[in-house]
Coordinates of C-alpha atoms and ligand atoms in Angstrom, one line a residue:
M1 CA -10.3 -22.0 -15.1
T2 CA -13.5 -22.8 -13.4
A3 CA -16.8 -23.1 -15.0
S4 CA -18.3 -20.1 -13.2
L5 CA -15.5 -17.7 -13.9
S6 CA -15.4 -18.2 -17.6
R7 CA -12.8 -16.9 -20.0
R8 CA -15.4 -14.8 -21.6
H9 CA -16.1 -13.2 -18.2
L10 CA -12.4 -12.5 -17.6
I11 CA -12.0 -10.9 -21.0
G12 CA -15.0 -8.8 -20.1
L13 CA -13.1 -7.9 -17.1
G14 CA -10.2 -6.7 -19.3
L15 CA -7.7 -9.5 -18.3
A16 CA -5.7 -10.8 -21.0
A17 CA -4.9 -14.4 -21.6
T18 CA -1.4 -14.5 -20.0
T19 CA -2.8 -13.0 -16.7
T20 CA -5.8 -15.4 -16.6
A21 CA -3.6 -18.4 -17.1
A22 CA -1.3 -17.3 -14.3
L23 CA -4.3 -16.8 -12.2
A24 CA -6.3 -19.9 -13.0
A25 CA -4.8 -22.2 -10.7
C26 CA -5.8 -20.2 -7.7
T27 CA -9.4 -19.4 -8.7
P28 CA -12.1 -20.4 -6.4
A29 CA -14.7 -22.7 -7.7
G30 CA -18.4 -22.5 -7.4
V31 CA -19.0 -18.7 -7.3
T32 CA -20.7 -16.6 -9.9
P33 CA -19.6 -12.9 -9.6
M34 CA -22.5 -10.5 -9.6
P35 CA -22.0 -8.3 -12.8
T36 CA -20.8 -4.8 -12.0
T37 CA -21.9 -1.8 -13.9
S38 CA -18.4 -1.7 -15.4
A39 CA -17.8 -5.3 -16.2
A40 CA -18.6 -4.9 -19.9
W41 CA -16.1 -2.1 -20.5
I42 CA -14.1 -2.6 -23.6
P43 CA -10.7 -0.8 -23.9
P44 CA -10.4 1.5 -27.0
T45 CA -8.2 0.4 -29.9
D46 CA -6.1 3.6 -29.7
P47 CA -3.6 4.2 -26.9
M48 CA -5.1 6.0 -24.0
R49 CA -3.0 9.1 -23.3
F50 CA -2.6 10.5 -19.8
P51 CA -2.8 14.2 -18.9
T52 CA 0.4 16.2 -19.2
G53 CA 2.2 16.2 -15.9
Y54 CA 0.6 12.9 -14.8
T55 CA 3.2 11.2 -12.4
W56 CA 4.5 7.7 -13.0
G57 CA 6.2 6.2 -10.0
A58 CA 7.4 3.1 -8.2
A59 CA 7.3 2.1 -4.6
T60 CA 9.2 0.1 -1.9
S61 CA 9.4 0.1 1.8
A62 CA 12.4 0.2 4.3
F63 CA 12.1 -3.2 6.0
Q64 CA 11.3 -4.9 2.7
I65 CA 14.5 -3.8 0.8
E66 CA 17.1 -2.1 3.0
G67 CA 18.8 -5.1 4.8
S68 CA 21.5 -4.0 7.1
T69 CA 19.3 -4.1 10.0
T70 CA 22.0 -3.8 12.7
V71 CA 24.2 -1.3 11.3
D72 CA 24.7 2.5 11.8
G73 CA 22.9 2.6 15.1
R74 CA 19.5 1.1 13.9
G75 CA 17.3 -0.3 16.7
P76 CA 15.2 -3.4 16.5
S77 CA 11.7 -3.0 15.1
V78 CA 8.6 -5.3 15.8
W79 CA 9.4 -7.0 12.4
D80 CA 13.0 -8.0 13.7
T81 CA 11.3 -9.5 16.6
F82 CA 8.5 -11.2 14.7
C83 CA 11.0 -12.7 12.3
A84 CA 13.0 -14.2 15.1
E85 CA 10.0 -16.1 16.4
P86 CA 9.9 -19.7 15.1
G87 CA 7.1 -20.3 12.5
R88 CA 6.1 -16.6 12.1
V89 CA 7.8 -16.0 8.6
R90 CA 8.0 -18.6 5.7
G91 CA 11.4 -20.1 5.6
G92 CA 12.5 -18.4 8.7
A93 CA 13.3 -15.2 6.5
T94 CA 14.4 -12.1 8.1
G95 CA 15.0 -8.5 6.9
D96 CA 18.5 -9.4 6.1
P97 CA 19.7 -9.4 3.4
G98 CA 16.5 -7.7 2.0
A99 CA 17.5 -6.4 -1.4
D100 CA 20.6 -5.0 0.2
H101 CA 19.4 -1.5 -0.6
Y102 CA 21.0 0.3 2.2
V103 CA 24.3 -0.6 0.5
R104 CA 23.1 -0.6 -3.1
W105 CA 20.9 2.5 -3.0
E106 CA 22.9 4.5 -5.6
S107 CA 22.7 1.8 -8.3
D108 CA 19.1 1.3 -7.5
L109 CA 18.5 5.0 -8.1
D110 CA 20.2 4.6 -11.4
L111 CA 17.7 1.9 -12.3
M112 CA 14.9 4.3 -11.5
A113 CA 16.4 6.9 -13.7
E114 CA 16.6 4.5 -16.5
L115 CA 13.1 3.5 -16.1
G116 CA 12.1 7.1 -16.4
I117 CA 9.9 7.4 -13.2
G118 CA 9.1 11.0 -12.1
A119 CA 8.6 10.0 -8.4
Y120 CA 9.9 7.2 -6.0
R121 CA 8.0 6.3 -2.9
F122 CA 10.1 4.8 0.0
S123 CA 9.8 4.6 3.6
V124 CA 11.9 5.7 6.4
A125 CA 12.8 3.1 9.1
W126 CA 11.8 4.9 12.3
P127 CA 14.4 2.6 14.2
R128 CA 17.1 4.1 12.2
I129 CA 16.1 7.6 13.3
Q130 CA 15.3 6.9 16.8
P131 CA 16.4 3.5 17.9
T132 CA 14.1 3.2 20.8
G133 CA 11.2 5.2 19.2
S134 CA 11.7 8.3 21.3
G135 CA 14.5 10.6 22.4
A136 CA 17.9 11.3 20.8
V137 CA 18.1 11.3 17.0
N138 CA 20.5 8.8 15.4
Q139 CA 22.4 11.1 12.9
K140 CA 23.6 8.2 10.6
G141 CA 20.0 7.3 10.1
I142 CA 19.1 10.8 9.0
D143 CA 22.3 10.8 6.8
F144 CA 21.2 7.9 4.9
Y145 CA 17.8 9.2 3.9
R146 CA 19.5 12.7 3.1
R147 CA 21.6 10.7 0.6
L148 CA 18.7 9.0 -0.9
V149 CA 16.6 12.1 -1.2
D150 CA 19.5 14.1 -2.6
G151 CA 20.2 11.3 -5.0
L152 CA 16.7 11.2 -6.3
V153 CA 16.5 15.0 -6.7
D154 CA 19.8 15.0 -8.6
R155 CA 18.2 12.3 -11.1
G156 CA 15.1 14.5 -11.4
I157 CA 12.8 12.1 -9.4
R158 CA 10.5 13.5 -6.8
P159 CA 10.9 11.8 -3.4
G160 CA 7.7 10.2 -1.8
I161 CA 8.6 9.7 1.8
T162 CA 6.5 7.3 3.8
L163 CA 6.9 7.7 7.7
F164 CA 5.5 4.5 8.8
H165 CA 5.5 1.3 6.9
W166 CA 5.0 -1.2 9.9
D167 CA 8.4 -1.2 11.3
L168 CA 7.6 0.2 14.7
P169 CA 10.6 0.4 17.0
Q170 CA 10.4 -2.7 19.4
A171 CA 10.8 -0.4 22.5
L172 CA 7.5 1.4 21.7
Q173 CA 5.8 -2.0 21.2
D174 CA 7.2 -3.0 24.7
A175 CA 5.4 0.2 25.9
G176 CA 2.1 -0.8 24.3
G177 CA 2.5 -0.2 20.7
W178 CA -0.3 1.3 18.5
P179 CA -3.0 0.1 21.0
S180 CA -1.6 2.6 23.3
R181 CA -2.4 6.3 22.7
D182 CA 1.1 7.4 23.5
T183 CA 2.5 5.9 20.4
A184 CA 0.4 8.4 18.3
Y185 CA 2.4 11.3 20.1
R186 CA 5.8 9.5 19.7
F187 CA 5.0 9.1 15.9
A188 CA 4.2 12.9 15.6
D189 CA 7.6 13.8 17.4
Y190 CA 9.3 11.4 15.0
A191 CA 7.6 12.9 12.0
A192 CA 8.5 16.4 13.1
I193 CA 12.3 15.3 13.2
M194 CA 11.9 14.1 9.6
F195 CA 10.2 17.3 8.4
D196 CA 13.1 19.3 10.0
A197 CA 15.7 16.9 8.4
L198 CA 14.3 16.7 4.9
G199 CA 11.6 19.4 4.7
D200 CA 13.7 21.6 2.4
V201 CA 13.0 19.0 -0.4
A202 CA 9.9 19.1 -2.6
A203 CA 8.5 15.9 -1.7
D204 CA 5.1 14.0 -1.2
W205 CA 5.0 12.8 2.4
F206 CA 2.8 9.8 3.3
T207 CA 2.1 9.6 7.1
I208 CA 1.0 6.0 7.6
N209 CA 1.1 3.2 5.1
E210 CA -2.1 0.9 5.2
P211 CA -3.2 1.4 8.7
K212 CA -5.8 -1.3 8.1
T213 CA -3.4 -4.1 7.4
H214 CA -1.1 -3.1 10.3
A215 CA -4.1 -3.1 12.6
F216 CA -5.9 -6.1 11.4
V217 CA -3.2 -8.4 10.3
G218 CA -0.8 -7.4 13.0
H219 CA -3.2 -7.1 15.9
W220 CA -6.2 -9.2 15.1
Y221 CA -5.3 -12.1 12.7
G222 CA -1.7 -12.4 14.1
G223 CA -0.1 -13.0 10.8
H224 CA 2.1 -9.8 10.8
A225 CA 4.2 -8.2 13.6
P226 CA 3.5 -7.5 16.4
G227 CA 1.6 -10.9 16.2
L228 CA -1.4 -10.1 18.4
T229 CA -4.8 -11.8 18.1
S230 CA -7.1 -9.3 19.9
P231 CA -9.9 -7.4 17.8
D232 CA -9.9 -4.8 20.6
A233 CA -6.1 -4.1 20.2
A234 CA -6.8 -3.9 16.4
A235 CA -9.6 -1.4 16.9
A236 CA -7.4 0.7 19.2
A237 CA -4.5 0.5 16.7
V238 CA -6.9 1.8 14.0
H239 CA -7.8 4.8 16.0
H240 CA -4.3 5.6 17.3
Q241 CA -2.6 5.2 13.8
L242 CA -5.2 7.7 12.4
L243 CA -4.6 10.0 15.3
G244 CA -0.9 9.8 14.6
H245 CA -1.6 10.8 11.0
G246 CA -3.5 13.7 12.0
L247 CA -0.9 14.9 14.5
A248 CA 1.6 14.5 11.9
V249 CA -0.2 16.6 9.5
E250 CA -0.5 19.2 12.1
R251 CA 3.2 19.1 12.8
F252 CA 3.9 19.3 9.1
R253 CA 1.7 22.5 8.8
A254 CA 3.6 24.0 11.7
S255 CA 7.0 23.1 10.2
S256 CA 8.7 24.9 7.4
A257 CA 8.6 21.8 5.2
V258 CA 7.7 22.4 1.6
G259 CA 5.8 19.7 -0.5
R260 CA 2.6 17.9 0.4
I261 CA 1.2 15.4 2.8
G262 CA -1.5 12.6 3.1
I263 CA -2.2 9.1 4.3
A264 CA -1.9 5.8 2.3
L265 CA -5.0 3.7 2.6
N266 CA -5.6 0.2 1.0
L267 CA -9.0 0.1 -0.1
A268 CA -11.3 -2.4 -2.0
P269 CA -14.6 -2.3 -3.7
I270 CA -16.9 -4.8 -2.2
Y271 CA -19.3 -6.7 -4.4
P272 CA -22.3 -8.6 -3.2
I273 CA -22.5 -12.0 -4.9
S274 CA -26.2 -11.6 -5.2
E275 CA -28.4 -8.5 -4.6
V276 CA -29.8 -10.0 -1.5
F277 CA -26.4 -9.6 0.1
A278 CA -26.3 -5.9 -0.4
D279 CA -26.4 -5.4 3.5
S280 CA -23.5 -7.8 3.9
A281 CA -21.4 -5.8 1.4
K282 CA -22.2 -2.7 3.2
R283 CA -21.0 -4.1 6.4
I284 CA -17.8 -5.3 5.0
D285 CA -17.4 -1.9 3.2
G286 CA -17.6 -0.2 6.6
R287 CA -14.8 -2.4 7.9
E288 CA -12.4 -2.4 4.9
N289 CA -13.1 1.3 3.6
R290 CA -15.2 3.6 5.5
L291 CA -13.6 2.9 8.9
F292 CA -10.6 4.8 7.4
L293 CA -12.0 7.1 4.8
D294 CA -14.8 8.6 6.9
P295 CA -12.5 9.9 9.7
V296 CA -9.8 11.2 7.5
L297 CA -12.1 13.0 5.0
L298 CA -15.4 13.6 6.8
G299 CA -14.2 13.8 10.5
R300 CA -16.4 11.0 11.8
Y301 CA -16.3 7.2 12.3
P302 CA -19.0 5.2 10.7
T303 CA -21.5 3.6 13.0
D304 CA -21.4 0.3 11.3
A305 CA -17.7 -0.8 11.2
V306 CA -17.0 -2.0 14.8
G307 CA -19.1 -4.3 16.7
N308 CA -20.7 -7.7 17.1
L309 CA -22.2 -8.4 13.7
R310 CA -20.2 -10.7 11.4
G311 CA -18.3 -8.6 8.9
L312 CA -17.4 -5.8 11.3
V313 CA -14.4 -5.5 13.3
P314 CA -15.5 -7.7 16.3
A315 CA -14.3 -5.3 19.0
N316 CA -16.2 -3.8 21.9
R317 CA -17.9 -0.7 20.2
A318 CA -18.2 1.2 23.6
A319 CA -14.5 0.6 24.4
F320 CA -13.6 1.9 20.9
D321 CA -15.9 5.0 21.3
A322 CA -14.1 5.7 24.5
L323 CA -10.8 5.9 22.9
V324 CA -12.0 8.8 20.7
L325 CA -11.3 11.9 22.9
D326 CA -12.7 15.4 22.1
G327 CA -10.7 16.9 19.4
D328 CA -9.4 13.6 18.0
L329 CA -11.6 13.6 14.9
A330 CA -10.7 17.2 14.1
T331 CA -7.1 16.3 14.3
I332 CA -7.5 13.1 12.1
S333 CA -9.4 15.2 9.5
S334 CA -7.0 18.0 9.4
P335 CA -6.9 18.9 5.7
S336 CA -4.5 16.8 3.7
D337 CA -3.1 17.7 0.3
F338 CA -4.1 14.3 -1.3
L339 CA -5.4 10.8 -0.5
A340 CA -3.1 8.1 -1.5
V341 CA -5.0 4.9 -2.6
Q342 CA -3.5 1.5 -2.7
Y343 CA -5.3 -0.9 -4.9
Y344 CA -4.7 -4.6 -5.3
G345 CA -8.3 -6.0 -6.0
A346 CA -11.8 -6.5 -4.9
E347 CA -13.7 -8.5 -2.4
G348 CA -17.0 -10.5 -2.5
A349 CA -19.7 -10.4 0.1
G350 CA -21.9 -13.4 0.7
F351 CA -24.5 -14.3 3.4
D352 CA -24.3 -12.4 6.8
G353 CA -21.2 -10.3 6.4
A354 CA -19.2 -13.1 5.0
S355 CA -16.3 -12.2 2.7
V356 CA -16.2 -14.6 -0.3
P357 CA -13.9 -14.9 -3.2
V358 CA -15.4 -14.0 -6.5
F359 CA -12.4 -12.9 -8.7
P360 CA -9.4 -14.9 -9.8
T361 CA -6.6 -14.7 -7.2
S362 CA -2.9 -14.3 -7.8
S363 CA -0.3 -16.3 -6.1
A364 CA -1.2 -14.0 -3.1
P365 CA -4.3 -15.9 -2.0
W366 CA -5.8 -12.7 -0.6
Q367 CA -5.5 -10.8 -3.9
Q368 CA -8.7 -11.0 -6.1
V369 CA -7.7 -9.4 -9.4
H370 CA -10.4 -7.1 -10.8
P371 CA -9.1 -4.0 -12.9
E372 CA -12.5 -2.5 -13.2
G373 CA -12.6 -2.4 -9.5
L374 CA -10.0 0.3 -9.6
F375 CA -12.5 2.5 -11.7
D376 CA -15.3 1.7 -9.4
L377 CA -13.3 2.5 -6.3
L378 CA -11.9 5.9 -7.7
T379 CA -15.2 7.0 -8.9
R380 CA -16.8 6.1 -5.7
I381 CA -14.3 8.0 -3.6
A382 CA -14.7 11.0 -5.8
A383 CA -18.5 10.8 -5.5
D384 CA -18.9 10.1 -1.8
Y385 CA -16.2 12.4 -0.2
P386 CA -15.1 16.1 -0.5
A387 CA -12.9 16.8 -3.5
I388 CA -9.3 15.9 -2.8
P389 CA -6.6 15.0 -5.4
L390 CA -6.0 11.2 -5.5
V391 CA -2.8 9.4 -6.1
I392 CA -2.4 5.6 -6.5
T393 CA 0.7 4.7 -4.4
E394 CA 0.7 1.0 -4.8
N395 CA -0.7 -1.3 -7.5
G396 CA 0.7 -4.6 -8.4
M397 CA 0.8 -8.4 -8.3
P398 CA 3.4 -11.1 -7.5
D399 CA 4.9 -13.6 -9.9
P400 CA 3.3 -17.0 -10.0
T401 CA 6.6 -18.5 -9.1
S402 CA 9.2 -17.9 -6.3
A403 CA 12.1 -18.4 -8.7
V404 CA 13.9 -15.6 -10.2
T405 CA 12.1 -14.7 -13.4
V406 CA 12.1 -11.8 -15.8
D407 CA 9.1 -13.3 -17.8
D408 CA 6.3 -11.5 -16.2
D409 CA 3.7 -11.2 -18.9
H410 CA 1.0 -11.6 -16.3
R411 CA 2.3 -8.4 -14.6
V412 CA 2.4 -6.6 -17.9
E413 CA -1.3 -7.3 -18.6
F414 CA -2.1 -6.4 -14.9
F415 CA -0.5 -3.1 -15.3
R416 CA -1.9 -2.5 -18.7
T417 CA -5.5 -3.2 -17.5
H418 CA -5.1 -1.1 -14.5
F419 CA -3.6 1.8 -16.2
Q420 CA -6.6 1.7 -18.6
Q421 CA -8.9 1.7 -15.7
A422 CA -7.1 4.7 -14.1
R423 CA -7.3 6.6 -17.3
R424 CA -10.9 5.8 -17.6
A425 CA -11.5 7.2 -14.1
I426 CA -9.8 10.4 -15.1
D427 CA -12.0 10.6 -18.2
A428 CA -15.1 10.2 -15.6
G429 CA -13.8 13.2 -13.7
V430 CA -11.7 11.7 -11.0
P431 CA -8.8 14.1 -9.9
L432 CA -6.2 11.4 -10.2
E433 CA -2.7 12.6 -10.4
A434 CA -0.3 9.8 -10.1
H435 CA 0.2 6.0 -10.3
Y436 CA 3.0 4.1 -8.5
V437 CA 3.7 0.5 -9.2
W438 CA 4.4 -2.0 -6.5
S439 CA 7.2 -2.8 -6.5
M440 CA 10.3 -1.4 -7.9
L441 CA 12.4 -4.5 -6.7
D442 CA 11.7 -8.0 -5.5
N443 CA 11.7 -7.9 -1.7
F444 CA 10.8 -9.4 1.6
E445 CA 7.1 -9.8 1.5
W446 CA 6.5 -9.9 5.2
A447 CA 5.1 -13.3 6.5
E448 CA 5.8 -14.8 3.0
G449 CA 9.5 -14.1 3.3
Y450 CA 11.2 -14.1 -0.1
E451 CA 8.6 -16.5 -1.6
Q452 CA 6.5 -13.9 -3.4
R453 CA 8.2 -11.7 -5.9
W454 CA 6.4 -8.4 -6.6
G455 CA 9.2 -6.5 -8.3
I456 CA 9.5 -5.1 -11.8
V457 CA 13.3 -5.7 -11.3
A458 CA 14.3 -9.2 -10.3
V459 CA 16.6 -9.7 -7.4
D460 CA 18.6 -12.7 -6.9
F461 CA 18.9 -12.7 -3.0
D462 CA 22.1 -14.8 -3.0
T463 CA 24.0 -12.5 -5.4
Q464 CA 21.9 -9.5 -5.1
E465 CA 22.2 -9.1 -8.9
R466 CA 19.3 -7.0 -10.3
T467 CA 17.6 -7.9 -13.7
P468 CA 14.8 -5.9 -15.1
K469 CA 11.8 -7.9 -15.9
K470 CA 9.5 -7.5 -19.0
S471 CA 7.3 -5.4 -17.1
F472 CA 10.0 -2.9 -16.5
A473 CA 10.5 -2.4 -20.3
F474 CA 6.7 -2.2 -20.7
Y475 CA 6.5 0.4 -17.9
Q476 CA 9.3 2.3 -19.6
G477 CA 7.4 2.5 -22.7
V478 CA 4.3 3.6 -20.9
I479 CA 6.2 6.4 -19.0
G480 CA 7.9 7.5 -22.3
D481 CA 4.6 7.7 -24.2
N482 CA 2.6 9.0 -21.3
A483 CA 0.0 6.4 -22.7
V484 CA -1.1 2.9 -22.3
A485 CA -1.6 1.0 -25.6
P486 CA -4.2 -1.8 -26.0
A487 CA -2.9 -5.4 -25.8
Ligands
IFM1 O1 4.3 -5.7 0.1 C1 3.1 -5.1 0.5 C2 3.4 -3.7 0.9 O2 4.2 -3.6 2.0 C3 2.1 -3.2 1.4 N1 1.0 -3.2 0.4 C4 0.9 -4.5 0.0 C5 2.1 -5.0 -0.6 C6 2.0 -6.4 -1.2 O3 1.5 -7.4 -0.3

């Protein structure tokens, strides 16, 4: 623990000892977080009960758990290509075996039933449905997701179906990928295929998962597939993913699908490390949050998210504006049924648009853990945007070790403190309806390969044995009581 991030401060943040110990090794030195309005919040001594009908869920994604990347007609995705390039993914890992869920899906659903979740969010692998991203449908791909959805319904679990969680068919990447406008139309066609195939089921549909991470990390920083390093490509990927979202919402409304639809955005509160950096924080907020929230919920792009100033997406603003054709923003802001929020932590803002670490990090160095940030984020969305139901579709942290372990007290405290902040937000009037933990299973964590374990169920990737962790039992208790008890 560093001097500046004192234990007292962390207790004030609602982080218990186990979590702080797990985080201490990674905490940056020499920064003093600016107190937030909510930093002094003390949890009540009684359990915090959730409203009747509140949905507890767990989430995964196709490429991270399915494995079986070459069976039943699945085509290659950008992630298969990326994994095959030396040095891209830790340990040279690939999507195989994943958690072998394509084979073990039925026993995995049994584990979900045992856990007691009301909803399970998974993603459809587009390359299983259209191996080259357009044209003929691969029926075996449809059949797999039909079995999955029926298996969930049989167990009383509502399906949450994500249409795009980063595994773009490689053929579409070869044709330009998300920087090309055409991909948005191909996405809408694929979405319509899925609405026809599974639209009879009462489900929540999520169009695009974290367009920010896919655009920035995949097209600007080069750390994810497709591995580009062009801010202009990233900015174009932002617009075309959002356009794809809007087109898919329109196709959903035109279909006979029952259920609801929305987009899943990863968002983060930005705290200036001193009041003099308020402008810096606003810039970073533009890049991290408003670039996605404003077009979807307000039908316009912020003017301060893309451009030359440090802290913005450093892309050519005029070129970005030229991508936005008449009618695009009306499409992107077609009314959704909910906004899905994915919350992992907060960010600090320093001098001149610089992102600085201010909260303790987990073993994922980008993750600054700050439970109160969830309250700040949810109340801010409710205050700044038109009323819309909110669902938290990802929230979690990795184990501090890459070994198989079930002793994840740090994760128990992470969930406890974040559930408390979610309940607190409901008390403050936020229309929050659901909380999904990330992740149901240990899985393939993108460029980290199998090194970071995010599951509430441990997976031994050699034997594929599943073992519920302590956090599984904790979550089972929360779900059973519909309440989170103090530590
Ligand atoms: O594993 C990822 C997931 O695919 C998207 N959201 C963040 C998670 C943890 O990094």
